[in-house]
XYZ file of C-alpha atoms in Angstrom:
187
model
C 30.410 -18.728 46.172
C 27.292 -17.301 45.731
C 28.176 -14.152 47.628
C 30.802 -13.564 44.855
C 28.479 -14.404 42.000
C 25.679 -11.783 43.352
C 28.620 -9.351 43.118
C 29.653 -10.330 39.918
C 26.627 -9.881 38.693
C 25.688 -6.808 40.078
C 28.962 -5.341 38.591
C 27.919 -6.589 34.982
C 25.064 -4.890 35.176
C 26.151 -1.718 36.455
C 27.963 -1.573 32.836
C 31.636 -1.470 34.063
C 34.263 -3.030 31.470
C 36.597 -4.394 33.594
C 36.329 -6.959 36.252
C 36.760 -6.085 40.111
C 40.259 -7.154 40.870
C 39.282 -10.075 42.869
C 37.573 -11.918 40.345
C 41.168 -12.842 38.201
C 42.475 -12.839 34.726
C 42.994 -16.193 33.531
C 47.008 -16.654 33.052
C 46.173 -19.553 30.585
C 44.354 -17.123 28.673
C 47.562 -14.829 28.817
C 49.419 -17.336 28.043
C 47.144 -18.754 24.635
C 47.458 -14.877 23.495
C 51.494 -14.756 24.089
C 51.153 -18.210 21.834
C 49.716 -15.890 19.026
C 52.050 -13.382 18.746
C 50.933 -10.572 21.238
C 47.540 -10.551 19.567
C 44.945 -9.929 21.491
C 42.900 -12.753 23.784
C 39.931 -12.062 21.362
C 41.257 -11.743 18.237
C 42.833 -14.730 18.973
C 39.596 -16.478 19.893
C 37.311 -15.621 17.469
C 38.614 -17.659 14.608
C 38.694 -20.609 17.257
C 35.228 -20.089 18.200
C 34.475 -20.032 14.737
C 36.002 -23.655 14.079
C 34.182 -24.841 16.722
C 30.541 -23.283 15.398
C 31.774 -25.288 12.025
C 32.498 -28.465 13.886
C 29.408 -28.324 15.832
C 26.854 -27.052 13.671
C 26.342 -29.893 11.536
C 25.414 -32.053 14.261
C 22.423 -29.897 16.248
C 19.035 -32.046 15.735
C 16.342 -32.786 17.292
C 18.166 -35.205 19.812
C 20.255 -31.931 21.081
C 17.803 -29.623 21.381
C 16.313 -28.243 24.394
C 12.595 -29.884 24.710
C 10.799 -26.775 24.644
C 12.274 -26.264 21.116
C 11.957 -28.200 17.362
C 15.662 -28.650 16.716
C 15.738 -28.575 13.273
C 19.193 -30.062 11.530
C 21.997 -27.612 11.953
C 19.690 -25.005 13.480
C 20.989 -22.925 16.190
C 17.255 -22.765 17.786
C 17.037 -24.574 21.290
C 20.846 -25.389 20.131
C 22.187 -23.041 22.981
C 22.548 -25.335 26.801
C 23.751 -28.021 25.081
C 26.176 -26.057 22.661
C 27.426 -23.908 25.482
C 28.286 -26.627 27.809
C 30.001 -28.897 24.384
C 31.787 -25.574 24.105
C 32.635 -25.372 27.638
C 34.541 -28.864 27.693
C 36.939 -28.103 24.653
C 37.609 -24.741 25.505
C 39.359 -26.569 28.812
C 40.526 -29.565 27.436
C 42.236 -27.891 24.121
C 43.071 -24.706 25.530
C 43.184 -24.840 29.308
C 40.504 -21.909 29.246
C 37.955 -22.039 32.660
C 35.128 -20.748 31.040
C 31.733 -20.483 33.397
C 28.271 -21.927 31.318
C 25.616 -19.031 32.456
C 21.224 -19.209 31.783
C 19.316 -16.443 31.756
C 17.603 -13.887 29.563
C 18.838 -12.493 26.062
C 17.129 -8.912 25.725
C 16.760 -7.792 22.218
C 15.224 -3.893 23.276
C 14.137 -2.130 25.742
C 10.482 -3.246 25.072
C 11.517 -7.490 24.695
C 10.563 -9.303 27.535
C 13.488 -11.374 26.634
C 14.263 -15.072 25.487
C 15.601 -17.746 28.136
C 19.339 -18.496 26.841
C 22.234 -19.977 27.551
C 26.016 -18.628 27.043
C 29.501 -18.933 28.467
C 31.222 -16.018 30.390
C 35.344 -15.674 30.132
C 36.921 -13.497 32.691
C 39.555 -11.827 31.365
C 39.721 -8.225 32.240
C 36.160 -7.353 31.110
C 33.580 -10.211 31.332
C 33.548 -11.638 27.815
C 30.421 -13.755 26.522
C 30.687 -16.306 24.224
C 27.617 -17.270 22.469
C 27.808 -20.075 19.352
C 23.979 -19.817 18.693
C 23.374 -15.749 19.162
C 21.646 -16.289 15.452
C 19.025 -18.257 16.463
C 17.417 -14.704 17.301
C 16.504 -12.246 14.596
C 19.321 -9.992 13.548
C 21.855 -12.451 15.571
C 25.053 -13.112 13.990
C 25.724 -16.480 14.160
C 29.075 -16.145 17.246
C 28.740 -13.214 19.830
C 31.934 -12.936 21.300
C 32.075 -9.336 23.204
C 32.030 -7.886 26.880
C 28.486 -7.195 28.815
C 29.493 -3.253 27.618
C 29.825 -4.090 23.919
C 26.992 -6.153 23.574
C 24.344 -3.899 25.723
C 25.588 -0.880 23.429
C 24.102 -2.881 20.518
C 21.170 -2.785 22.242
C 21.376 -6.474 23.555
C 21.799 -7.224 27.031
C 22.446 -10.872 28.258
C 21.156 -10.966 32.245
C 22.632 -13.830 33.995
C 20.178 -15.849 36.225
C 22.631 -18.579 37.467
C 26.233 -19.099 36.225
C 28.647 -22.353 37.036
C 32.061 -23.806 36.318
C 32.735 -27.049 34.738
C 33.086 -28.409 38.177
C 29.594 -28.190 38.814
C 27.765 -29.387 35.122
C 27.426 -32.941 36.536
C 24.075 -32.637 37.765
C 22.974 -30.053 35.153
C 19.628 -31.163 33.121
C 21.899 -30.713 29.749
C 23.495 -33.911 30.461
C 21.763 -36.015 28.251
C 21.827 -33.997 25.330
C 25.148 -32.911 25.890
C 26.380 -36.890 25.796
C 24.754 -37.082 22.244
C 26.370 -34.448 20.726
C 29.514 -35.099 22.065
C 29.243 -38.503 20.707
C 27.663 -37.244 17.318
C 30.648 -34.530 16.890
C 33.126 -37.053 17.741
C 34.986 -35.762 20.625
């Protein structure tokens, strides 16, 4: 609702690491974790997210990127709707994972009037963003993968303009580009 995304919001902002109690944990998250030993949700994650950045990488062009951008072959730049909503899909369909796809603004410092971006959000205990294409910004590594805390006390903050489940990326305008790459990466 968007009475519970205002308040989700507001919370991220604020700076707290954990989620209210009313916005969940994911038990298929606990339960991919439990799969890995008792490691933790991220540590088990990142070297997924990081065979997924391999699988996808090599088919970014200029046919996936946003139109404001020159997709360049296996650049992450204007890589980022289209990568996060790919992302978005096998994270549920491999792993049973209900990630939501956000826009907004990537803030580099205090004085950047920030970039328009696009990420996915994982609620599990703290708010976790998951970014395949954070290097298409200078001193980006190429996977974020940390709360809203973690990242701002880097000196990045991610502000969320509009967030959405699977359930609604039907209508979204990364449709198009999104069917490419899909096809291009094969599944």
């Amino acid at each position: 609702s968007r009475s519970s995304s205002r308040a989700r919001r507001r919370w991220r902002l604020r700076g707290f690491r954990a989620a209210p109690p009313d916005f969940g944990v994911s038990p298929v998250a606990d339960k991919l974790a439990a799969a890995f030993h008792g490691a933790s949700l991220t540590d088990t994650l990142r070297p997924i997210l990081a065979a997924y950045r391999a699988e996808v990488q090599p088919h970014w062009s200029a046919a996936t990127a946003h139109p404001d951008y020159e997709g360049a072959a296996g650049s992450p730049v204007g890589q980022c709707g289209v990568t996060s909503a790919w992302l978005q899909r096998r994270l549920a369909e491999d792993h049973g994972l209900e990630v939501r796809y956000c826009t907004g603004t990537r803030i580099a410092s205090p004085t950047d009037l920030g970039s328009s971006h696009c990420w996915l959000e994982l609620l599990y205990g703290a708010t976790l963003v998951i970014d395949l294409t954070a290097d298409q910004f200078p001193n980006g590594e190429p996977i974020t993968f940390a709360s809203y805390a973690e990242i701002a006390s880097s000196g990045v903050w991610y502000v969320t303009r509009h967030d959405a489940p699977a359930s609604e990326m039907a209508t979204d305008p990364v449709q198009p580009r999104l069917a490419i790459l899909t096809e291009a990466v094969g599944r």
